[in-house]
Amino acid sequence: MTLPATPTREFITGLPKAELHLHLEGTLEPELKLRLAERNGIDIGQSTVEEIRATYAFDSLASFLAVYYPAMEVLQTADDFYELADAYLARAAADGVRHVEMFFDPQAHTSRGVPFEAVVTGYHRAAAEAPTKHGVDAHLILCFLRDMSAESAAETLEASVPFADRILGVGLDSDERGNPPEKFAGVFARARELGYRLTMHCDIDQEGSIDNIRTVLDRIGVDRVDHGTNVVEDPALVDVVRERGLGLTCCPVSNSFVTDEMKATEIAALLRSGVRVTVNSDDPAYFGGYVADNYVALVEAAGLTTEEVVTLAANSFEASWLGDAERAEYLAEIDRYVAGHEAPSS
Ligand code: HPA
Ligand code: ZN
């Protein structure tokens, strides 16, 4: 039995997969942004979808973040956060996502007076309903904003404690420049004590990318690395990532917005050297591609085979924070899906 050499979009869409690098605030589509702005009486400066999209001309992480954070003003109540997450989960289900570990940025909301509880309550309600409503198992990862102080991160971490049963892990996002991982070493050590899983962004082509990746591996002791694609520049570090079986959550379409290319060659090289590479959408409402679009873009740019695409999907469950029994069930789901698409060898 053989698989078709080149994967079709239909095959990719139906393939069971996990999404591990997804910012809920980055799923705010222009239509919902306008609806929430109107409902909450907020002037966002644009009044049509076209006007909003015209502001999405990013060429760096910083220029993206400068559009991204102000837009969050439209998110005010627990219901707003619920609607945002529910819309994403419906869209993810249509792309074959079966399990998702979703980032959220509480400080982007608490810093403008929205209670932590409203954020977590709304997002968690959508996550709790997702298995029956959308057939997706959904979990939350609390991200600290690295351009805010370590003290603010520590306060946010303590504020999360009453809600710890609704939060799987912690991450680190926002502007990496001048905000290296060691700034948050103490906060992440405390998060580990509290029982959270750990991940951190190591964004694409940053000053000191390799040093920062080394710090997150050796000093912070993360369970996964978000982006981390620059590791390819240091073969000894690639060996460490491979030997530890650490997942890298790569985001090809996002890469093409914050740098001048999607880094397909680098991502494919890491995959082919046996690193646990996964493919994800990052901020799909801003970069115009949900997870299946990211697989398709990478396949087209790097010439991935159907077998390599299946490895990416298997990696997404291997790198997830699922328990062993659930992970095995999803991997068996992939096996059944693949068996259903094999043609008899001639
Ligand atoms: N990097 C840093 N901050 C972010 C990202 C990202 O990929 N997406 C949303 N906030
Ligand atoms: Zn990200």
mmCIF file of C-alpha atoms and ligand atoms in Angstrom:
data_model
loop_
_atom_site.group_PDB
_atom_site.id
_atom_site.type_symbol
_atom_site.label_atom_id
_atom_site.label_comp_id
_atom_site.label_asym_id
_atom_site.label_seq_id
_atom_site.Cartn_x
_atom_site.Cartn_y
_atom_site.Cartn_z
ATOM 1 C CA MET A 1 0.000 0.000 0.000
ATOM 2 C CA THR A 2 1.317 3.478 -0.848
ATOM 3 C CA LEU A 3 0.399 7.067 -0.188
ATOM 4 C CA PRO A 4 0.214 9.599 -3.014
ATOM 5 C CA ALA A 5 3.664 11.260 -3.279
ATOM 6 C CA THR A 6 2.328 14.804 -3.087
ATOM 7 C CA PRO A 7 -0.240 15.709 -0.464
ATOM 8 C CA THR A 8 -3.389 17.508 -1.623
ATOM 9 C CA ARG A 9 -5.036 20.303 0.366
ATOM 10 C CA GLU A 10 -7.941 17.931 0.985
ATOM 11 C CA PHE A 11 -5.614 15.300 2.495
ATOM 12 C CA ILE A 12 -3.917 17.957 4.670
ATOM 13 C CA THR A 13 -7.220 19.412 5.865
ATOM 14 C CA GLY A 14 -8.625 16.057 6.905
ATOM 15 C CA LEU A 15 -5.441 14.865 8.605
ATOM 16 C CA PRO A 16 -5.944 14.874 12.415
ATOM 17 C CA LYS A 17 -3.587 17.436 13.913
ATOM 18 C CA ALA A 18 -2.814 19.466 17.035
ATOM 19 C CA GLU A 19 -2.214 23.212 17.000
ATOM 20 C CA LEU A 20 0.391 24.324 19.566
ATOM 21 C CA HIS A 21 1.268 27.897 18.559
ATOM 22 C CA LEU A 22 -1.865 29.972 18.337
ATOM 23 C CA HIS A 23 -2.537 33.325 20.000
ATOM 24 C CA LEU A 24 -6.245 33.690 20.735
ATOM 25 C CA GLU A 25 -5.938 37.467 20.367
ATOM 26 C CA GLY A 26 -4.419 36.787 16.940
ATOM 27 C CA THR A 27 -7.631 35.090 15.788
ATOM 28 C CA LEU A 28 -9.628 38.337 15.982
ATOM 29 C CA GLU A 29 -11.019 38.595 12.448
ATOM 30 C CA PRO A 30 -11.927 42.058 11.112
ATOM 31 C CA GLU A 31 -15.664 41.211 11.066
ATOM 32 C CA LEU A 32 -15.685 40.294 14.775
ATOM 33 C CA LYS A 33 -13.449 43.288 15.567
ATOM 34 C CA LEU A 34 -16.055 45.619 14.018
ATOM 35 C CA ARG A 35 -18.957 43.874 15.754
ATOM 36 C CA LEU A 36 -17.307 44.038 19.205
ATOM 37 C CA ALA A 37 -16.235 47.667 18.614
ATOM 38 C CA GLU A 38 -19.834 48.593 17.916
ATOM 39 C CA ARG A 39 -21.221 46.559 20.821
ATOM 40 C CA ASN A 40 -18.742 48.090 23.282
ATOM 41 C CA GLY A 41 -18.898 51.632 21.855
ATOM 42 C CA ILE A 42 -15.207 51.742 20.907
ATOM 43 C CA ASP A 43 -13.777 53.791 18.037
ATOM 44 C CA ILE A 44 -11.030 51.678 16.441
ATOM 45 C CA GLY A 45 -10.334 54.207 13.693
ATOM 46 C CA GLN A 46 -11.665 52.015 10.869
ATOM 47 C CA SER A 47 -15.245 51.207 9.944
ATOM 48 C CA THR A 48 -14.972 48.539 7.231
ATOM 49 C CA VAL A 49 -13.199 45.209 6.836
ATOM 50 C CA GLU A 50 -11.229 46.674 3.904
ATOM 51 C CA GLU A 51 -10.028 49.625 5.991
ATOM 52 C CA ILE A 52 -8.930 47.251 8.747
ATOM 53 C CA ARG A 53 -7.081 44.946 6.335
ATOM 54 C CA ALA A 54 -5.318 47.951 4.801
ATOM 55 C CA THR A 55 -3.575 48.473 8.182
ATOM 56 C CA TYR A 56 -2.121 44.910 8.044
ATOM 57 C CA ALA A 57 1.107 45.803 6.227
ATOM 58 C CA PHE A 58 3.737 44.312 8.532
ATOM 59 C CA ASP A 59 7.419 43.790 7.813
ATOM 60 C CA SER A 60 8.691 43.004 11.311
ATOM 61 C CA LEU A 61 7.542 41.608 14.635
ATOM 62 C CA ALA A 62 7.472 45.139 16.074
ATOM 63 C CA SER A 63 5.314 46.550 13.238
ATOM 64 C CA PHE A 64 2.864 43.655 13.670
ATOM 65 C CA LEU A 65 2.660 44.142 17.446
ATOM 66 C CA ALA A 66 1.993 47.879 16.935
ATOM 67 C CA VAL A 67 -1.268 46.997 15.134
ATOM 68 C CA TYR A 68 -2.073 43.913 17.219
ATOM 69 C CA TYR A 69 -2.227 45.337 20.767
ATOM 70 C CA PRO A 70 -4.394 48.443 20.147
ATOM 71 C CA ALA A 71 -7.036 46.257 18.445
ATOM 72 C CA MET A 72 -7.523 44.297 21.680
ATOM 73 C CA GLU A 73 -9.384 47.300 23.119
ATOM 74 C CA VAL A 74 -12.588 45.857 21.592
ATOM 75 C CA LEU A 75 -12.327 42.868 23.980
ATOM 76 C CA GLN A 76 -14.022 43.965 27.197
ATOM 77 C CA THR A 77 -16.246 41.282 28.742
ATOM 78 C CA ALA A 78 -16.068 37.551 29.416
ATOM 79 C CA ASP A 79 -18.609 37.106 26.595
ATOM 80 C CA ASP A 80 -16.276 38.898 24.168
ATOM 81 C CA PHE A 81 -13.402 36.537 25.039
ATOM 82 C CA TYR A 82 -15.774 33.577 24.767
ATOM 83 C CA GLU A 83 -16.945 34.599 21.286
ATOM 84 C CA LEU A 84 -13.388 35.100 20.086
ATOM 85 C CA ALA A 85 -12.236 31.664 21.257
ATOM 86 C CA ASP A 86 -15.413 29.911 20.092
ATOM 87 C CA ALA A 87 -15.031 31.346 16.565
ATOM 88 C CA TYR A 88 -11.410 30.167 16.419
ATOM 89 C CA LEU A 89 -12.312 26.670 17.648
ATOM 90 C CA ALA A 90 -15.016 26.306 14.964
ATOM 91 C CA ARG A 91 -12.502 27.401 12.309
ATOM 92 C CA ALA A 92 -9.788 25.094 13.647
ATOM 93 C CA ALA A 93 -12.162 22.112 13.609
ATOM 94 C CA ALA A 94 -12.761 22.740 9.891
ATOM 95 C CA ASP A 95 -8.988 22.367 9.385
ATOM 96 C CA GLY A 96 -8.824 18.964 11.081
ATOM 97 C CA VAL A 97 -7.526 20.284 14.416
ATOM 98 C CA ARG A 98 -8.372 17.759 17.162
ATOM 99 C CA HIS A 99 -6.327 19.213 20.028
ATOM 100 C CA VAL A 100 -5.177 22.779 20.657
ATOM 101 C CA GLU A 101 -3.047 24.488 23.292
ATOM 102 C CA MET A 102 -3.905 28.201 22.893
ATOM 103 C CA PHE A 103 -1.915 31.219 24.069
ATOM 104 C CA PHE A 104 -3.566 34.197 25.684
ATOM 105 C CA ASP A 105 -2.055 37.494 26.884
ATOM 106 C CA PRO A 106 -3.708 38.509 30.191
ATOM 107 C CA GLN A 107 -1.485 41.585 30.674
ATOM 108 C CA ALA A 108 -2.727 43.044 27.367
ATOM 109 C CA HIS A 109 -6.155 43.145 29.032
ATOM 110 C CA THR A 110 -5.467 43.712 32.741
ATOM 111 C CA SER A 111 -3.220 46.679 31.827
ATOM 112 C CA ARG A 112 -6.301 48.432 30.417
ATOM 113 C CA GLY A 113 -8.577 47.583 33.338
ATOM 114 C CA VAL A 114 -10.174 44.297 32.222
ATOM 115 C CA PRO A 115 -10.219 41.849 35.160
ATOM 116 C CA PHE A 116 -8.040 38.715 34.850
ATOM 117 C CA GLU A 117 -11.106 36.701 35.796
ATOM 118 C CA ALA A 118 -13.159 37.973 32.804
ATOM 119 C CA VAL A 119 -10.399 36.913 30.411
ATOM 120 C CA VAL A 120 -9.925 33.419 31.815
ATOM 121 C CA THR A 121 -13.631 32.807 32.386
ATOM 122 C CA GLY A 122 -14.572 33.681 28.798
ATOM 123 C CA TYR A 123 -11.743 31.761 27.160
ATOM 124 C CA HIS A 124 -12.188 28.769 29.431
ATOM 125 C CA ARG A 125 -15.936 28.537 28.739
ATOM 126 C CA ALA A 126 -15.193 28.200 25.015
ATOM 127 C CA ALA A 127 -12.456 25.627 25.698
ATOM 128 C CA ALA A 128 -14.704 23.571 27.996
ATOM 129 C CA GLU A 129 -17.490 23.431 25.389
ATOM 130 C CA ALA A 130 -15.163 22.673 22.483
ATOM 131 C CA PRO A 131 -15.066 18.841 22.690
ATOM 132 C CA THR A 132 -18.833 18.502 22.309
ATOM 133 C CA LYS A 133 -19.474 21.640 20.243
ATOM 134 C CA HIS A 134 -16.557 21.381 17.800
ATOM 135 C CA GLY A 135 -14.889 18.002 18.382
ATOM 136 C CA VAL A 136 -11.730 19.778 19.561
ATOM 137 C CA ASP A 137 -9.920 19.238 22.857
ATOM 138 C CA ALA A 138 -8.813 22.756 23.927
ATOM 139 C CA HIS A 139 -6.435 24.068 26.602
ATOM 140 C CA LEU A 140 -4.970 27.438 27.630
ATOM 141 C CA ILE A 141 -1.377 28.666 27.935
ATOM 142 C CA LEU A 142 -0.883 31.956 29.780
ATOM 143 C CA CYS A 143 1.754 34.121 28.061
ATOM 144 C CA PHE A 144 3.683 36.895 29.765
ATOM 145 C CA LEU A 145 4.488 39.993 27.712
ATOM 146 C CA ARG A 146 8.293 40.134 27.644
ATOM 147 C CA ASP A 147 8.404 43.893 27.037
ATOM 148 C CA MET A 148 6.715 44.388 30.420
ATOM 149 C CA SER A 149 8.659 43.950 33.662
ATOM 150 C CA ALA A 150 9.489 40.667 35.379
ATOM 151 C CA GLU A 151 7.562 42.044 38.408
ATOM 152 C CA SER A 152 4.429 42.433 36.280
ATOM 153 C CA ALA A 153 4.871 38.863 35.005
ATOM 154 C CA ALA A 154 5.278 37.636 38.599
ATOM 155 C CA GLU A 155 2.064 39.431 39.656
ATOM 156 C CA THR A 156 0.218 37.915 36.689
ATOM 157 C CA LEU A 157 1.502 34.473 37.622
ATOM 158 C CA GLU A 158 0.208 34.856 41.188
ATOM 159 C CA ALA A 159 -3.152 36.139 39.853
ATOM 160 C CA SER A 160 -3.424 32.902 37.853
ATOM 161 C CA VAL A 161 -3.152 30.632 40.903
ATOM 162 C CA PRO A 162 -6.911 30.537 41.710
ATOM 163 C CA PHE A 163 -7.487 29.520 38.071
ATOM 164 C CA ALA A 164 -4.587 27.068 37.816
ATOM 165 C CA ASP A 165 -6.873 24.132 37.029
ATOM 166 C CA ARG A 166 -7.880 25.948 33.812
ATOM 167 C CA ILE A 167 -4.327 26.718 32.662
ATOM 168 C CA LEU A 168 -1.979 24.089 31.239
ATOM 169 C CA GLY A 169 1.217 26.078 31.047
ATOM 170 C CA VAL A 170 2.927 29.426 30.665
ATOM 171 C CA GLY A 171 4.695 31.034 27.711
ATOM 172 C CA LEU A 172 6.502 34.242 26.794
ATOM 173 C CA ASP A 173 5.643 36.462 23.832
ATOM 174 C CA SER A 174 5.738 40.055 22.503
ATOM 175 C CA ASP A 175 8.920 41.913 21.543
ATOM 176 C CA GLU A 176 12.065 39.816 22.091
ATOM 177 C CA ARG A 177 14.443 42.688 21.296
ATOM 178 C CA GLY A 178 16.130 43.733 24.547
ATOM 179 C CA ASN A 179 13.952 41.261 26.495
ATOM 180 C CA PRO A 180 15.971 38.022 26.635
ATOM 181 C CA PRO A 181 14.651 34.876 28.335
ATOM 182 C CA GLU A 182 16.869 35.276 31.416
ATOM 183 C CA LYS A 183 14.812 38.347 32.387
ATOM 184 C CA PHE A 184 12.053 35.852 33.299
ATOM 185 C CA ALA A 185 14.146 33.037 34.814
ATOM 186 C CA GLY A 186 12.707 33.581 38.309
ATOM 187 C CA VAL A 187 9.104 33.796 37.092
ATOM 188 C CA PHE A 188 9.457 30.583 35.093
ATOM 189 C CA ALA A 189 11.086 28.769 38.025
ATOM 190 C CA ARG A 190 8.081 29.738 40.150
ATOM 191 C CA ALA A 191 5.680 28.668 37.363
ATOM 192 C CA ARG A 192 7.369 25.267 37.326
ATOM 193 C CA GLU A 193 6.902 24.999 41.121
ATOM 194 C CA LEU A 194 3.210 25.759 40.615
ATOM 195 C CA GLY A 195 2.956 22.774 38.258
ATOM 196 C CA TYR A 196 2.710 24.630 34.936
ATOM 197 C CA ARG A 197 4.336 23.382 31.739
ATOM 198 C CA LEU A 198 6.826 25.849 30.226
ATOM 199 C CA THR A 199 7.349 27.226 26.754
ATOM 200 C CA MET A 200 8.861 30.455 25.409
ATOM 201 C CA HIS A 201 8.965 32.266 22.088
ATOM 202 C CA CYS A 202 12.372 32.396 20.412
ATOM 203 C CA ASP A 203 11.295 34.566 17.503
ATOM 204 C CA ILE A 204 12.715 34.510 13.994
ATOM 205 C CA ASP A 205 16.018 36.301 13.198
ATOM 206 C CA GLN A 206 16.318 38.180 16.480
ATOM 207 C CA GLU A 207 19.508 39.755 17.743
ATOM 208 C CA GLY A 208 21.051 36.982 19.823
ATOM 209 C CA SER A 209 18.610 34.294 18.592
ATOM 210 C CA ILE A 210 21.072 31.440 19.196
ATOM 211 C CA ASP A 211 22.059 32.691 22.671
ATOM 212 C CA ASN A 212 18.388 33.010 23.578
ATOM 213 C CA ILE A 213 17.597 29.495 22.325
ATOM 214 C CA ARG A 214 20.520 28.145 24.372
ATOM 215 C CA THR A 215 19.218 29.958 27.459
ATOM 216 C CA VAL A 216 15.685 28.591 27.119
ATOM 217 C CA LEU A 217 17.049 25.057 26.725
ATOM 218 C CA ASP A 218 19.695 25.096 29.438
ATOM 219 C CA ARG A 219 18.728 27.694 32.001
ATOM 220 C CA ILE A 220 14.942 27.919 31.784
ATOM 221 C CA GLY A 221 14.453 24.230 30.939
ATOM 222 C CA VAL A 222 11.414 24.669 28.705
ATOM 223 C CA ASP A 223 9.215 21.767 27.604
ATOM 224 C CA ARG A 224 8.882 23.202 24.088
ATOM 225 C CA VAL A 225 10.156 26.152 22.019
ATOM 226 C CA ASP A 226 7.901 28.524 20.056
ATOM 227 C CA HIS A 227 9.410 29.259 16.635
ATOM 228 C CA GLY A 228 13.066 28.466 17.528
ATOM 229 C CA THR A 229 13.780 27.989 13.820
ATOM 230 C CA ASN A 230 17.143 29.796 14.032
ATOM 231 C CA VAL A 231 18.485 26.772 15.930
ATOM 232 C CA VAL A 232 19.315 25.397 12.458
ATOM 233 C CA GLU A 233 22.370 27.728 12.470
ATOM 234 C CA ASP A 234 24.018 25.770 15.317
ATOM 235 C CA PRO A 235 24.353 22.013 14.620
ATOM 236 C CA ALA A 236 25.354 21.225 18.223
ATOM 237 C CA LEU A 237 22.190 22.898 19.490
ATOM 238 C CA VAL A 238 20.122 21.056 16.864
ATOM 239 C CA ASP A 239 21.503 17.812 18.367
ATOM 240 C CA VAL A 240 20.339 18.901 21.842
ATOM 241 C CA VAL A 241 16.819 19.691 20.603
ATOM 242 C CA ARG A 242 16.614 16.384 18.716
ATOM 243 C CA GLU A 243 18.001 14.282 21.565
ATOM 244 C CA ARG A 244 15.599 15.826 24.102
ATOM 245 C CA GLY A 245 12.675 15.329 21.696
ATOM 246 C CA LEU A 246 11.725 18.982 22.179
ATOM 247 C CA GLY A 247 8.970 20.320 19.941
ATOM 248 C CA LEU A 248 9.540 23.424 17.815
ATOM 249 C CA THR A 249 6.295 25.215 16.978
ATOM 250 C CA CYS A 250 7.030 26.666 13.533
ATOM 251 C CA CYS A 251 4.707 29.135 11.794
ATOM 252 C CA PRO A 252 5.604 29.452 8.095
ATOM 253 C CA VAL A 253 3.013 32.037 7.001
ATOM 254 C CA SER A 254 3.695 34.226 10.037
ATOM 255 C CA ASN A 255 7.434 34.079 9.270
ATOM 256 C CA SER A 256 6.807 35.561 5.832
ATOM 257 C CA PHE A 257 5.212 38.620 7.472
ATOM 258 C CA VAL A 258 7.806 39.325 10.153
ATOM 259 C CA THR A 259 10.828 38.538 7.935
ATOM 260 C CA ASP A 260 11.144 38.432 4.150
ATOM 261 C CA GLU A 261 10.484 34.684 3.806
ATOM 262 C CA MET A 262 8.676 31.769 5.431
ATOM 263 C CA LYS A 263 11.911 29.936 6.323
ATOM 264 C CA ALA A 264 10.666 26.844 4.491
ATOM 265 C CA THR A 265 14.208 25.596 3.757
ATOM 266 C CA GLU A 266 15.194 25.855 7.426
ATOM 267 C CA ILE A 267 11.985 24.237 8.696
ATOM 268 C CA ALA A 268 12.285 21.351 6.201
ATOM 269 C CA ALA A 269 15.969 20.848 7.103
ATOM 270 C CA LEU A 270 15.087 20.577 10.803
ATOM 271 C CA LEU A 271 12.237 18.162 10.059
ATOM 272 C CA ARG A 272 14.500 15.999 7.882
ATOM 273 C CA SER A 273 17.200 15.927 10.551
ATOM 274 C CA GLY A 274 14.720 14.355 12.956
ATOM 275 C CA VAL A 275 13.789 17.396 15.055
ATOM 276 C CA ARG A 276 10.213 17.366 16.370
ATOM 277 C CA VAL A 277 9.012 20.160 14.074
ATOM 278 C CA THR A 278 5.339 21.180 14.139
ATOM 279 C CA VAL A 279 3.353 23.553 11.885
ATOM 280 C CA ASN A 280 1.027 26.182 13.325
ATOM 281 C CA SER A 281 -0.768 29.415 12.434
ATOM 282 C CA ASP A 282 0.397 31.906 15.159
ATOM 283 C CA ASP A 283 -1.962 34.866 14.477
ATOM 284 C CA PRO A 284 -4.159 33.644 11.604
ATOM 285 C CA ALA A 285 -6.545 36.621 11.452
ATOM 286 C CA TYR A 286 -3.583 38.947 10.863
ATOM 287 C CA PHE A 287 -1.425 36.751 8.632
ATOM 288 C CA GLY A 288 -4.274 35.337 6.553
ATOM 289 C CA GLY A 289 -3.667 31.623 7.046
ATOM 290 C CA TYR A 290 -5.136 29.025 9.419
ATOM 291 C CA VAL A 291 -3.249 25.822 10.160
ATOM 292 C CA ALA A 292 -4.043 23.904 6.947
ATOM 293 C CA ASP A 293 -2.922 26.945 4.917
ATOM 294 C CA ASN A 294 0.388 26.797 6.794
ATOM 295 C CA TYR A 295 0.882 23.111 5.932
ATOM 296 C CA VAL A 296 0.011 23.799 2.270
ATOM 297 C CA ALA A 297 2.370 26.808 2.089
ATOM 298 C CA LEU A 298 5.221 24.776 3.554
ATOM 299 C CA VAL A 299 4.545 21.788 1.267
ATOM 300 C CA GLU A 300 4.626 24.051 -1.794
ATOM 301 C CA ALA A 301 7.734 25.959 -0.746
ATOM 302 C CA ALA A 302 9.793 23.007 0.514
ATOM 303 C CA GLY A 303 8.440 20.161 -1.637
ATOM 304 C CA LEU A 304 7.383 18.041 1.347
ATOM 305 C CA THR A 305 6.111 14.525 0.642
ATOM 306 C CA THR A 306 2.857 13.104 1.981
ATOM 307 C CA GLU A 307 4.868 11.036 4.466
ATOM 308 C CA GLU A 308 6.596 14.164 5.755
ATOM 309 C CA VAL A 309 3.232 15.858 6.211
ATOM 310 C CA VAL A 310 2.040 12.862 8.219
ATOM 311 C CA THR A 311 5.203 13.153 10.353
ATOM 312 C CA LEU A 312 4.389 16.842 11.000
ATOM 313 C CA ALA A 313 0.896 15.889 12.193
ATOM 314 C CA ALA A 314 2.256 13.070 14.388
ATOM 315 C CA ASN A 315 4.860 15.506 15.772
ATOM 316 C CA SER A 316 2.082 17.914 16.744
ATOM 317 C CA PHE A 317 0.626 15.298 19.116
ATOM 318 C CA GLU A 318 4.072 14.098 20.266
ATOM 319 C CA ALA A 319 5.073 17.674 21.170
ATOM 320 C CA SER A 320 1.734 18.419 22.851
ATOM 321 C CA TRP A 321 1.145 18.266 26.591
ATOM 322 C CA LEU A 322 -1.438 15.502 26.305
ATOM 323 C CA GLY A 323 -1.282 12.517 28.624
ATOM 324 C CA ASP A 324 0.200 9.324 27.144
ATOM 325 C CA ALA A 325 -3.121 7.510 26.673
ATOM 326 C CA GLU A 326 -4.779 10.425 24.866
ATOM 327 C CA ARG A 327 -1.685 10.992 22.731
ATOM 328 C CA ALA A 328 -1.741 7.331 21.689
ATOM 329 C CA GLU A 329 -5.407 7.656 20.678
ATOM 330 C CA TYR A 330 -4.726 10.637 18.419
ATOM 331 C CA LEU A 331 -1.709 8.906 16.853
ATOM 332 C CA ALA A 332 -3.922 5.889 16.150
ATOM 333 C CA GLU A 333 -6.439 8.273 14.548
ATOM 334 C CA ILE A 334 -3.676 9.453 12.200
ATOM 335 C CA ASP A 335 -2.803 5.820 11.369
ATOM 336 C CA ARG A 336 -6.421 5.061 10.475
ATOM 337 C CA TYR A 337 -6.667 8.214 8.359
ATOM 338 C CA VAL A 338 -3.485 7.339 6.484
ATOM 339 C CA ALA A 339 -4.613 3.726 5.960
ATOM 340 C CA GLY A 340 -7.845 5.061 4.433
ATOM 341 C CA HIS A 341 -5.833 7.088 1.878
ATOM 342 C CA GLU A 342 -3.372 4.428 0.783
ATOM 343 C CA ALA A 343 -3.644 3.020 -2.716
ATOM 344 C CA PRO A 344 -2.684 -0.608 -3.431
ATOM 345 C CA SER A 345 0.920 -0.666 -4.732
ATOM 346 C CA SER A 346 1.147 -1.596 -8.390
HETATM 347 N N1 HPA B 1 5.928 36.468 18.631
HETATM 348 C C1 HPA B 1 5.893 37.350 19.624
HETATM 349 N N2 HPA B 1 4.765 37.866 20.072
HETATM 350 C C2 HPA B 1 3.625 37.492 19.503
HETATM 351 C C3 HPA B 1 3.604 36.590 18.476
HETATM 352 C C4 HPA B 1 4.819 36.030 18.027
HETATM 353 O O1 HPA B 1 4.873 35.124 17.155
HETATM 354 N N3 HPA B 1 2.309 36.435 18.114
HETATM 355 C C5 HPA B 1 1.574 37.212 18.926
HETATM 356 N N4 HPA B 1 2.370 37.854 19.781
HETATM 357 ZN ZN ZN B 2 3.571 33.473 18.445
#
